[in-house]
Tab-separated table of C-alpha atoms in Angstrom:
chain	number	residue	atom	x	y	z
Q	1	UNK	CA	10.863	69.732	185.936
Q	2	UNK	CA	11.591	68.870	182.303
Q	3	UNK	CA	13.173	71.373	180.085
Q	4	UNK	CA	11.345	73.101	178.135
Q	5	UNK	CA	13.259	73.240	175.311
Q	6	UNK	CA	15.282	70.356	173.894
Q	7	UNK	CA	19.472	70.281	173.612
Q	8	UNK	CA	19.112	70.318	170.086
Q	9	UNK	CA	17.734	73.821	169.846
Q	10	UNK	CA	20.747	74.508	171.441
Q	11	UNK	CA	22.561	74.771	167.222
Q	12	UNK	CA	18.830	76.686	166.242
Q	13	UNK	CA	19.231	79.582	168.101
Q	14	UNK	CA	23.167	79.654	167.921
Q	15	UNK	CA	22.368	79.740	164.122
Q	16	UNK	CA	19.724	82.342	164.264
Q	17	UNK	CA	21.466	84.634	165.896
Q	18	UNK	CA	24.861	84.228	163.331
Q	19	UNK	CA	21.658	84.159	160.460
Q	20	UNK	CA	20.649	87.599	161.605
Q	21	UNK	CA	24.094	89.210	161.228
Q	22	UNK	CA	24.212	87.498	157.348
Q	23	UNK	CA	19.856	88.814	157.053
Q	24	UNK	CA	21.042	92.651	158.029
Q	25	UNK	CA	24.284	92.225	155.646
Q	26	UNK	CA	21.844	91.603	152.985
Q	27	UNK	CA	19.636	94.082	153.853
Q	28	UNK	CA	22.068	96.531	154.233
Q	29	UNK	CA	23.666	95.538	150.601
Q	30	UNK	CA	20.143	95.436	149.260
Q	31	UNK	CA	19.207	99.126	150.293
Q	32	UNK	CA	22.404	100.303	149.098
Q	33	UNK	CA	21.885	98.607	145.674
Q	34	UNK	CA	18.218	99.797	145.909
Q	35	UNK	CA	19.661	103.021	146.287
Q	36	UNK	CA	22.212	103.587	143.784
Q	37	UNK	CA	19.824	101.655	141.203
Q	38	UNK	CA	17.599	103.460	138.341
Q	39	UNK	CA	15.077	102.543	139.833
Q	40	UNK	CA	15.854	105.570	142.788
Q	41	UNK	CA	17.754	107.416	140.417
Q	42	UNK	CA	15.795	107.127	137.346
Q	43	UNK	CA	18.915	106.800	135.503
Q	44	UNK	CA	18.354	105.648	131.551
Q	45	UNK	CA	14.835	106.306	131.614
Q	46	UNK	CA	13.550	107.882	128.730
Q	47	UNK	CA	10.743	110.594	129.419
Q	48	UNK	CA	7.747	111.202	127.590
Q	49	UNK	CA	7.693	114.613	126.021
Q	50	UNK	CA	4.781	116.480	124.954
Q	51	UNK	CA	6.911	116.300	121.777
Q	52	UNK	CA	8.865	113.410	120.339
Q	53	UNK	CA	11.668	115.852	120.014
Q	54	UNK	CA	15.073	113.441	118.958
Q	55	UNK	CA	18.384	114.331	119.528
Q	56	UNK	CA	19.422	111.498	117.553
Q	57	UNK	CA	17.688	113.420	114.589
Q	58	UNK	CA	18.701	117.023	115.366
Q	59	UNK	CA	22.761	116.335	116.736
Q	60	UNK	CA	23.266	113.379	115.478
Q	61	UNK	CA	22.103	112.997	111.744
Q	62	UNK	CA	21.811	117.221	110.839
Q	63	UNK	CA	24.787	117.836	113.127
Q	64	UNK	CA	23.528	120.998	114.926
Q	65	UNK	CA	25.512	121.993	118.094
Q	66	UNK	CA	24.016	122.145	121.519
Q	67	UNK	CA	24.558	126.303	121.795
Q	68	UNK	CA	21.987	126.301	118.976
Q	69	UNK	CA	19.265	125.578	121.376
Q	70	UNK	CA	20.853	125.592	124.549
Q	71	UNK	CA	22.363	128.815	124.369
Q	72	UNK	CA	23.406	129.849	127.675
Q	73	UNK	CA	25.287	126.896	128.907
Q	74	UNK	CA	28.617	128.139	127.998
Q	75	UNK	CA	27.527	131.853	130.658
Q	76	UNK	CA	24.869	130.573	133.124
Q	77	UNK	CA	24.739	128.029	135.614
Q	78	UNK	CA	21.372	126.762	133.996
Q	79	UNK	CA	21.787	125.546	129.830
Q	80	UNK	CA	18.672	126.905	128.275
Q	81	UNK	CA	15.821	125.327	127.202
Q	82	UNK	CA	15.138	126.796	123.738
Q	83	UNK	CA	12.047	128.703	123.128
Q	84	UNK	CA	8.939	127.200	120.525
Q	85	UNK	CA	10.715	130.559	118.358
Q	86	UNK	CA	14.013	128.535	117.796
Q	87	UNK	CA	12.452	125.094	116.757
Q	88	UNK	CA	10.605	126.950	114.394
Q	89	UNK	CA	13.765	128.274	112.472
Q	90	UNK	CA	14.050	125.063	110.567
Q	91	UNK	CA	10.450	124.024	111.302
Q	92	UNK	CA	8.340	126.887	109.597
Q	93	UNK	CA	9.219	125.563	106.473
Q	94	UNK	CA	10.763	121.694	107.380
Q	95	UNK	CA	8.250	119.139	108.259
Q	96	UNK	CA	5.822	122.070	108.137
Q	97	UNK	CA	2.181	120.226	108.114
Q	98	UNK	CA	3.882	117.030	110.062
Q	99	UNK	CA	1.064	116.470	112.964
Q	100	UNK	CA	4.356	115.467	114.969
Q	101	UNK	CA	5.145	119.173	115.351
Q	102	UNK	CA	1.109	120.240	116.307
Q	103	UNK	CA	1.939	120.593	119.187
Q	104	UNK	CA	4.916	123.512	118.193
Q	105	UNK	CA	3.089	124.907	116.554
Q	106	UNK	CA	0.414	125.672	118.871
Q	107	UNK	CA	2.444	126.580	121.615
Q	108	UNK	CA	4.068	129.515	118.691
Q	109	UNK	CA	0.485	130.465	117.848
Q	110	UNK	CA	-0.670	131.271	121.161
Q	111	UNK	CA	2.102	131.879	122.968
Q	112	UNK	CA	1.458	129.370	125.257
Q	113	UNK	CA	5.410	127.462	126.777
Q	114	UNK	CA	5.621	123.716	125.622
Q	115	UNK	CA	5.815	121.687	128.886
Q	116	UNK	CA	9.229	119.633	128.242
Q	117	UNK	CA	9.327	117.024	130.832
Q	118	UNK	CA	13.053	117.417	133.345
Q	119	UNK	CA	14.757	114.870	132.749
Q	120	UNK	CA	18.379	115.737	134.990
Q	121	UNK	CA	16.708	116.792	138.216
Q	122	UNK	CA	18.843	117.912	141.169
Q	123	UNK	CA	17.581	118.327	144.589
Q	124	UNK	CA	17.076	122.362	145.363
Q	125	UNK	CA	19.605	122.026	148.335
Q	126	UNK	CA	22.540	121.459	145.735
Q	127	UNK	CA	24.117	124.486	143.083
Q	128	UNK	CA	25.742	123.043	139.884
Q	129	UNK	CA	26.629	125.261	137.569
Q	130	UNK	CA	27.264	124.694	133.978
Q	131	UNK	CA	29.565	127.105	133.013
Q	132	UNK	CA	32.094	126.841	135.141
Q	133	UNK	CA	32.222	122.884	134.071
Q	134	UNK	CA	32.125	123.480	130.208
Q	135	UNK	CA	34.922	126.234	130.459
Q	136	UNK	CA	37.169	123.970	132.451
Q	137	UNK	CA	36.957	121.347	129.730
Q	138	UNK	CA	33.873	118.919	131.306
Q	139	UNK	CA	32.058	117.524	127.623
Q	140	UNK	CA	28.721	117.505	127.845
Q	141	UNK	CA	29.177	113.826	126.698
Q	142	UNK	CA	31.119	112.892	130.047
Q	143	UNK	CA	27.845	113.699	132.302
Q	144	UNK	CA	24.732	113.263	129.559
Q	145	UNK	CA	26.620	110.497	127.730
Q	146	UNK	CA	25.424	109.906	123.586
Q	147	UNK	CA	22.911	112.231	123.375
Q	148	UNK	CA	23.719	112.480	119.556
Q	149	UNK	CA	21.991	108.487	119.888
Q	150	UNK	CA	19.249	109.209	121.973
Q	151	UNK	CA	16.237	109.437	119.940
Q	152	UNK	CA	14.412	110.633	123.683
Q	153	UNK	CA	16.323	112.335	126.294
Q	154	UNK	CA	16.862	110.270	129.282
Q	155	UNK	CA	19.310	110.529	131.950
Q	156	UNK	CA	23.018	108.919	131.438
Q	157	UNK	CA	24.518	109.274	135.369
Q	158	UNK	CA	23.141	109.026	138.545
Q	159	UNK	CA	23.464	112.359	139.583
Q	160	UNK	CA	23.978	111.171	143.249
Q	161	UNK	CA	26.781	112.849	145.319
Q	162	UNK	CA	29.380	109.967	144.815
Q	163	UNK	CA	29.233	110.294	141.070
Q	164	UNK	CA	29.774	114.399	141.679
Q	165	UNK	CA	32.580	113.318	143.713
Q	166	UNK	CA	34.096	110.853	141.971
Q	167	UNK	CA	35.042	113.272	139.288
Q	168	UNK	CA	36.050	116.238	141.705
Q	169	UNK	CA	38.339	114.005	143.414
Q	170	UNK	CA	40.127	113.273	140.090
Q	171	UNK	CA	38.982	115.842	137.294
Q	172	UNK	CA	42.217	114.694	134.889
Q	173	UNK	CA	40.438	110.996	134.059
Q	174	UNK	CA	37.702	113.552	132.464
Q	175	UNK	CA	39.397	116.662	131.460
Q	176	UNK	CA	39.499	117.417	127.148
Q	177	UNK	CA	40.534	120.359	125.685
Q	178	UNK	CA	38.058	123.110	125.534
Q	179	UNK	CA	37.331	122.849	121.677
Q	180	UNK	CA	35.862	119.148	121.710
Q	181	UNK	CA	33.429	120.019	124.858
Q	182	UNK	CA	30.650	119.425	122.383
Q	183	UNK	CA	32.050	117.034	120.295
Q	184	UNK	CA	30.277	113.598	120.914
Q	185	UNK	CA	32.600	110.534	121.315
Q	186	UNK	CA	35.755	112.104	121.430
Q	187	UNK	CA	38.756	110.065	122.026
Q	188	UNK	CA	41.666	111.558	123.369
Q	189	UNK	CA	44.279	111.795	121.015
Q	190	UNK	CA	47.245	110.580	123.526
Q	191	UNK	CA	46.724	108.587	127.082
Q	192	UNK	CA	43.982	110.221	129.195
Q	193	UNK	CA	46.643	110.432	132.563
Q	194	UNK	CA	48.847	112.727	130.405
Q	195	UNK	CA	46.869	114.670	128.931
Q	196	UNK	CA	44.693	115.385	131.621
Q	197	UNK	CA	47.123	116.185	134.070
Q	198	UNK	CA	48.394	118.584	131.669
Q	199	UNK	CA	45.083	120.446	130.553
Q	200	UNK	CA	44.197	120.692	134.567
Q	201	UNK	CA	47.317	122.760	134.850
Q	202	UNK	CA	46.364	124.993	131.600
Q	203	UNK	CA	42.716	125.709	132.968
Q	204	UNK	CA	44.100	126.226	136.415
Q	205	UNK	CA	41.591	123.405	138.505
Q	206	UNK	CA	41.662	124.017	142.025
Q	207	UNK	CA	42.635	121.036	144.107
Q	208	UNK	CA	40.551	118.389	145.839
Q	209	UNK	CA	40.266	120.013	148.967
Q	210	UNK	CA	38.188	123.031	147.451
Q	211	UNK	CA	36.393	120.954	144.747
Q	212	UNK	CA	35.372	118.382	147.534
Q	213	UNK	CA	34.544	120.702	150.433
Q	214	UNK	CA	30.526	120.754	151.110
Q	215	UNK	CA	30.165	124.643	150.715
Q	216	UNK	CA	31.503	123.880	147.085
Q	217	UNK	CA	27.883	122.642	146.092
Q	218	UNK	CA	26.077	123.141	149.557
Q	219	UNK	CA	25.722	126.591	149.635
C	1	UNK	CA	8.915	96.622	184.854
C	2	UNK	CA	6.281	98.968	183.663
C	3	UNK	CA	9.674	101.720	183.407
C	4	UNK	CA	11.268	99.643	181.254
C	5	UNK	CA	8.580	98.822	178.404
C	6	UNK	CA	7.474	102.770	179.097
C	7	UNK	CA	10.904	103.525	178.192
C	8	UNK	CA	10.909	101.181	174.907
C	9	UNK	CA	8.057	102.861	173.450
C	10	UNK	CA	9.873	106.721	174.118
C	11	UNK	CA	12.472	105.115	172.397
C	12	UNK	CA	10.324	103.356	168.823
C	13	UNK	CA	8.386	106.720	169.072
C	14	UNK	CA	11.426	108.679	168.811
C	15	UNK	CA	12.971	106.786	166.345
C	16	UNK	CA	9.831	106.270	164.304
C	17	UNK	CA	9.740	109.940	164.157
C	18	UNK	CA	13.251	110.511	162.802
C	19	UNK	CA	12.887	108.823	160.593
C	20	UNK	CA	9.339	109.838	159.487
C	21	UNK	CA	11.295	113.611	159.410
C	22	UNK	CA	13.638	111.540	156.898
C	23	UNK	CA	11.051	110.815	154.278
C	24	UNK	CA	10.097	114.657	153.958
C	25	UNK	CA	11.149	115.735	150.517
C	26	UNK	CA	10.532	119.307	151.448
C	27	UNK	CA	14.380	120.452	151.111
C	28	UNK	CA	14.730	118.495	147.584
C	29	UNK	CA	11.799	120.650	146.463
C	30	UNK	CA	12.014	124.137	148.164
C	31	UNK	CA	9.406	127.029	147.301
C	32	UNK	CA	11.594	128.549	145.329
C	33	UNK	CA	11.861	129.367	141.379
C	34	UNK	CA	14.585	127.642	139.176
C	35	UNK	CA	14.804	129.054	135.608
C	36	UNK	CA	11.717	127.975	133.285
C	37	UNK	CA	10.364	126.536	135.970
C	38	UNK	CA	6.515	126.084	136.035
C	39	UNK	CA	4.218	128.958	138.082
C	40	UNK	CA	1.046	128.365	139.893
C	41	UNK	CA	1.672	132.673	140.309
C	42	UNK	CA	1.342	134.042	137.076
C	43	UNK	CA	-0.928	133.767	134.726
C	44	UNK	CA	0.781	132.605	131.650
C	45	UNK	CA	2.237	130.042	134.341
C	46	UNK	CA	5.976	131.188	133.724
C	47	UNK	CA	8.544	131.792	136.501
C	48	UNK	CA	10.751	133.280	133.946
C	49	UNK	CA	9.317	136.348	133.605
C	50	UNK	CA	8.944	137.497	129.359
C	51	UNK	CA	10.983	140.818	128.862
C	52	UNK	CA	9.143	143.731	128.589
C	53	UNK	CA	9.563	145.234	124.967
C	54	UNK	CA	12.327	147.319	124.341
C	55	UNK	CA	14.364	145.967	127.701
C	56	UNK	CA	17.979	147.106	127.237
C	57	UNK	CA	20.158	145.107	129.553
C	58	UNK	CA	22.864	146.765	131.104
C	59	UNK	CA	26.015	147.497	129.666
C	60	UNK	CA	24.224	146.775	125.894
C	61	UNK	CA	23.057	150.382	125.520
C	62	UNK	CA	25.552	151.125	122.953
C	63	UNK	CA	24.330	147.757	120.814
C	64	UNK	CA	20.706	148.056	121.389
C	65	UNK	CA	18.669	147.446	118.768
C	66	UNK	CA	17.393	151.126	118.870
C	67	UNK	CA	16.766	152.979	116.457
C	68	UNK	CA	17.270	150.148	113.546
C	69	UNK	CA	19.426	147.273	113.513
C	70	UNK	CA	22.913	147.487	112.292
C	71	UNK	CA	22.380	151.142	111.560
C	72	UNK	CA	23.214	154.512	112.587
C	73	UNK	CA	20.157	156.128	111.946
C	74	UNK	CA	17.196	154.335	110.646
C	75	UNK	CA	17.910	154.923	106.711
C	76	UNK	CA	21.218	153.678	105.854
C	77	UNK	CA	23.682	150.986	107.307
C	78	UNK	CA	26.813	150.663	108.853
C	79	UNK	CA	29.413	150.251	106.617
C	80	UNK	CA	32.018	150.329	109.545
C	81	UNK	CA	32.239	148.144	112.678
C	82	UNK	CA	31.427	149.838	115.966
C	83	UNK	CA	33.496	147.280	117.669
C	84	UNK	CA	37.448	147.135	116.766
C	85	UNK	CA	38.340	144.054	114.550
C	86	UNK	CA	40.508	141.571	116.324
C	87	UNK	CA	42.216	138.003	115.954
C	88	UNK	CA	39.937	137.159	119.043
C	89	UNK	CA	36.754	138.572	117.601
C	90	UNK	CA	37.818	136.681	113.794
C	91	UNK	CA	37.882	133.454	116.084
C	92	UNK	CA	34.819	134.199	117.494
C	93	UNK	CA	32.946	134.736	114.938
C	94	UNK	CA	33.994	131.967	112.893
C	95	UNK	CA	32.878	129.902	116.178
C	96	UNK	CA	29.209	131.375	116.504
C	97	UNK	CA	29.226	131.118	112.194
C	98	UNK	CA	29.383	127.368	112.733
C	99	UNK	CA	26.854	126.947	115.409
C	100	UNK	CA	24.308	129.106	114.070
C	101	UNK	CA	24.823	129.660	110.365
C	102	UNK	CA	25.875	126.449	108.960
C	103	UNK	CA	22.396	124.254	109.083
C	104	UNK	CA	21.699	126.233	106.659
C	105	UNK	CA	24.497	128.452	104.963
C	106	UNK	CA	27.205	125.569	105.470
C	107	UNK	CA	31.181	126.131	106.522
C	108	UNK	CA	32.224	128.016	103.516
C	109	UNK	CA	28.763	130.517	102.863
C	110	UNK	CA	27.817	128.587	99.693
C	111	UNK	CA	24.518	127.620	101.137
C	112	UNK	CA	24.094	123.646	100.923
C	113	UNK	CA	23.695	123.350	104.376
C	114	UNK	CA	22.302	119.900	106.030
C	115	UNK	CA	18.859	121.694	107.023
C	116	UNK	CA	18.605	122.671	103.278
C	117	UNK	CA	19.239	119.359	101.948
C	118	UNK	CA	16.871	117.965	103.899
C	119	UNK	CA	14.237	120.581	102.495
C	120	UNK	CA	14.991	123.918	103.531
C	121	UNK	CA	14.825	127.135	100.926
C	122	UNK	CA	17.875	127.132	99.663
C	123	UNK	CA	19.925	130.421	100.876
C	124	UNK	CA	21.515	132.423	98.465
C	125	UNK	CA	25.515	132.212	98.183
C	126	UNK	CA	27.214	134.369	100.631
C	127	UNK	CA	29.951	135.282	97.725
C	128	UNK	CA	27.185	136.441	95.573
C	129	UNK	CA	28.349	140.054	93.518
C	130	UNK	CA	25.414	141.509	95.439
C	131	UNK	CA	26.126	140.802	99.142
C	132	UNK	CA	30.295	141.278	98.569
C	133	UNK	CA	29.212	144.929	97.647
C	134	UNK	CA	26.600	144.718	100.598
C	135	UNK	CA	28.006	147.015	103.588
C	136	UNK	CA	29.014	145.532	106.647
C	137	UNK	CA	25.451	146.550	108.560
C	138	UNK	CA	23.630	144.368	106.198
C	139	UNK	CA	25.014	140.708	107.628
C	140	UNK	CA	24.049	142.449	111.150
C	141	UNK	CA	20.593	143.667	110.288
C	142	UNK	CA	19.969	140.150	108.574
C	143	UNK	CA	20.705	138.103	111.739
C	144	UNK	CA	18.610	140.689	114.161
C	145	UNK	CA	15.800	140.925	111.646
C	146	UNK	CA	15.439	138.105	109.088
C	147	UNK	CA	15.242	138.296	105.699
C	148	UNK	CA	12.005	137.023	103.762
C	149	UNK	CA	13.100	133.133	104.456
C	150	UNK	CA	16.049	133.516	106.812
C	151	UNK	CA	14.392	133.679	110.353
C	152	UNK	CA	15.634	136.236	112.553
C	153	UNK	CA	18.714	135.404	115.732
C	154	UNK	CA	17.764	138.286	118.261
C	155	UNK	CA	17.235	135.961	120.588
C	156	UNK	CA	19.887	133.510	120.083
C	157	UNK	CA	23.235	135.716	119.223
C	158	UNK	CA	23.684	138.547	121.208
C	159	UNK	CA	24.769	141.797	119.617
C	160	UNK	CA	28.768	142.008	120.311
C	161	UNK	CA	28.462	138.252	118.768
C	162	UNK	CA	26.808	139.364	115.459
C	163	UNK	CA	29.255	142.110	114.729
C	164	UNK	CA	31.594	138.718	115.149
C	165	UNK	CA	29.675	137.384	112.711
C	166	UNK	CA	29.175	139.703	110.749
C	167	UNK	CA	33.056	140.203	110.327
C	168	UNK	CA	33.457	136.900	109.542
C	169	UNK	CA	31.589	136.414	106.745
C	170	UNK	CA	33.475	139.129	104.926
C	171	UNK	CA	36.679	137.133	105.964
C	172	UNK	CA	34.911	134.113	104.244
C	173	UNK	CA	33.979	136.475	101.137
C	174	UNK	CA	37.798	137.192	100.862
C	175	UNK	CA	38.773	134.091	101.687
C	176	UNK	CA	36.687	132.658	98.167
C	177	UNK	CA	38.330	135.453	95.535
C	178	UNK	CA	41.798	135.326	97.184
C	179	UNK	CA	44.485	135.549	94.572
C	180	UNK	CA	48.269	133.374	94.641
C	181	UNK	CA	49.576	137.043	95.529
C	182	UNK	CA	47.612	137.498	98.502
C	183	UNK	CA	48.970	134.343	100.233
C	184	UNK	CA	52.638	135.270	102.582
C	185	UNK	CA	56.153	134.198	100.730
C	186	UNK	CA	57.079	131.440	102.480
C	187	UNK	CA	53.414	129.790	102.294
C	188	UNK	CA	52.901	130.821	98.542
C	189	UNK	CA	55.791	128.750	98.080
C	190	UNK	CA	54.653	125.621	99.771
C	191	UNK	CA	51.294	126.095	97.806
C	192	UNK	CA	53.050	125.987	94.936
C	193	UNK	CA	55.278	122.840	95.526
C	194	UNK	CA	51.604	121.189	96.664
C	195	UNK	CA	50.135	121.675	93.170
């Protein structure tokens, strides 16, 4: 009886099967890529708002500091979302009849919450808490990035555990002293490694083995 | 022969439903409330539930906004702190002046602030004959209550923070009328050598 197949396949299915280690390489680099890409993460998106509310406006041109409207970031684990009440501080009389701000105005009228769109969005199964990070010198600008040049809010990391970890493993690359927390685009004044090494001794920063352990932000 | 593929499929089943289980999202959204979070419970749709008026949190009793602001009976104003005056509390106030008060009243009191360039009603001077004489109570009362254009900070500055405030802005008062004797020796000197 003849073979069935002929010698030469011999180098085809030699080659398929070395092929199909490279295919699942590429797969495998794909999905993580996929992964770790804004298109999963949603990273630099801008949302729509109900409101066209700019921080490039409000931080970056008037200058008014985040605890104005987020209030309880320096206390709480959660920032603050301000109330319609606070926006119309400046806006009862500032841009008054603008039919950008209708919808403020509305929402003050009848007492009815404006529905701001999340934008940093952690799964429920993880705690962060802001305080602790903006008392132990963490800018805002470090994990949102130039909000003072974001005319809409979008998110600036990935928010996936690696990032998290990245800086827990080695908090003096991001550590600044207290005062310039919400100061966009600081610089630090001498080398990073120095100065960071000495601010995590002032603010006492536990060690890697606590800031990395799961219960830390598995709890 | 039969075993065998009868054992395959156990095995794709199984592993077709792991990894169905994976693609839940149940645990990334649990049914529970973060803050502001949006209600399908209440009526007003708010997880966050509004205070009920006149809530004293604990521990405030002694600030509360009961029976006027900034005063100890409902006539007259404090012209004393209730809280001791500190280095700390200075600090602090000059801190929550910047955040909240300079849109409008900008760093020194004089009232050119950004918000008021770009349209605002422009706030009186905070060095003004009138408000120098003003007691103490009045800067309080004006930040719980508003004052004809000013809007009112209840909600934004808690109590212990106003009487920071509050203490501040006489610092700031001084701070415009001082006089070459009030400055230490040794700095009067250097002042001096400056001009």
């Amino acid at each position: 009886m003849a073979q069935i197949f002929h010698r030469s396949t011999n180098f085809l299915s030699r080659f398929s099967i070395f092929g199909s280690v490279f295919f699942l390489a590429i797969l495998l680099w794909l999905f993580y890529d996929l992964e770790a890409s804004p298109y999963t993460t949603q990273q630099t998106i801008a949302r729509e708002q109900p409101v066209q509310f700019s921080h490039a406006h409000h931080v970056g041109a008037i200058g008014i500091d985040c605890r104005y409207c987020h209030t309880s970031v320096e206390k709480a684990a959660f920032a603050g979302i301000p109330p319609t009440k606070t926006c119309m501080n400046c806006h009862s009389q500032i841009w008054a009849q603008s039919p950008y701000l209708e919808p403020v105005r509305e929402s003050f009228r009848t007492d009815k919450s404006l529905e701001w769109t999340r934008v940093n969005d952690l799964p429920n199964f993880v705690y962060f808490d802001h305080s602790i990070h903006v008392n132990k010198g963490v800018g805002c600008e470090t994990c949102h990035g130039r909000v003072d040049q974001m005319p809409l809010m979008y998110q600036a990391a990935s928010l996936q555990m690696k990032w998290c970890l990245e800086c827990h493993r080695h908090p003096e690359r991001y550590l600044r002293p207290k005062e310039e927390v919400f100061t966009m685009g600081w610089r630090p004044p001498v080398e990073q490694a120095v100065l960071g090494e000495r601010l995590k001794r002032e603010y006492h920063v536990r060690d890697r083995v606590v800031l990395e352990s799961c219960s830390t932000c598995h709890r | 022969m039969t075993g065998k593929v009868h054992r395959a499929t156990i095995y794709l089943g199984a592993i077709a439903l792991i990894s169905a289980c994976g693609c839940r999202q149940e645990m990334y959204d649990q049914p529970k409330y973060r803050p502001l979070q949006k209600s399908d419970f209440f009526a007003d749709q708010r997880a966050s539930r509004p205070l009920v008026e006149g809530t004293v949190a604990r521990g405030t009793l002694a600030s509360a906004p009961v029976p006027a602001a900034g005063a100890p009976s409902a006539e007259e104003l404090r012209t004393t702190m209730p809280v001791p005056l500190t280095r700390e509390l200075l600090a602090r106030g000059r801190q929550r002046f910047e955040i909240f008060c300079t849109p409008c009243h900008d760093r020194t009191g004089g009232g050119g602030g950004m918000v008021v360039r770009r349209g605002y009603r422009p706030p009186p001077s905070l060095h003004i004959e009138r408000l120098r004489d003003a007691p103490i109570g009045h800067f309080y009362d004006v930040i719980t209550r508003g004052l004809g254009a000013m809007p009112d900070y209840a909600q934004q500055i808690p109590p212990e923070d106003r009487w920071a405030i509050a203490a501040y802005v006489r610092a700031l008062q001084l701070s415009q009328r001082a006089a070459l004797a009030d400055v230490p020796e040794p700095e009067r000197r250097s002042l001096k050598e400056r001009k």
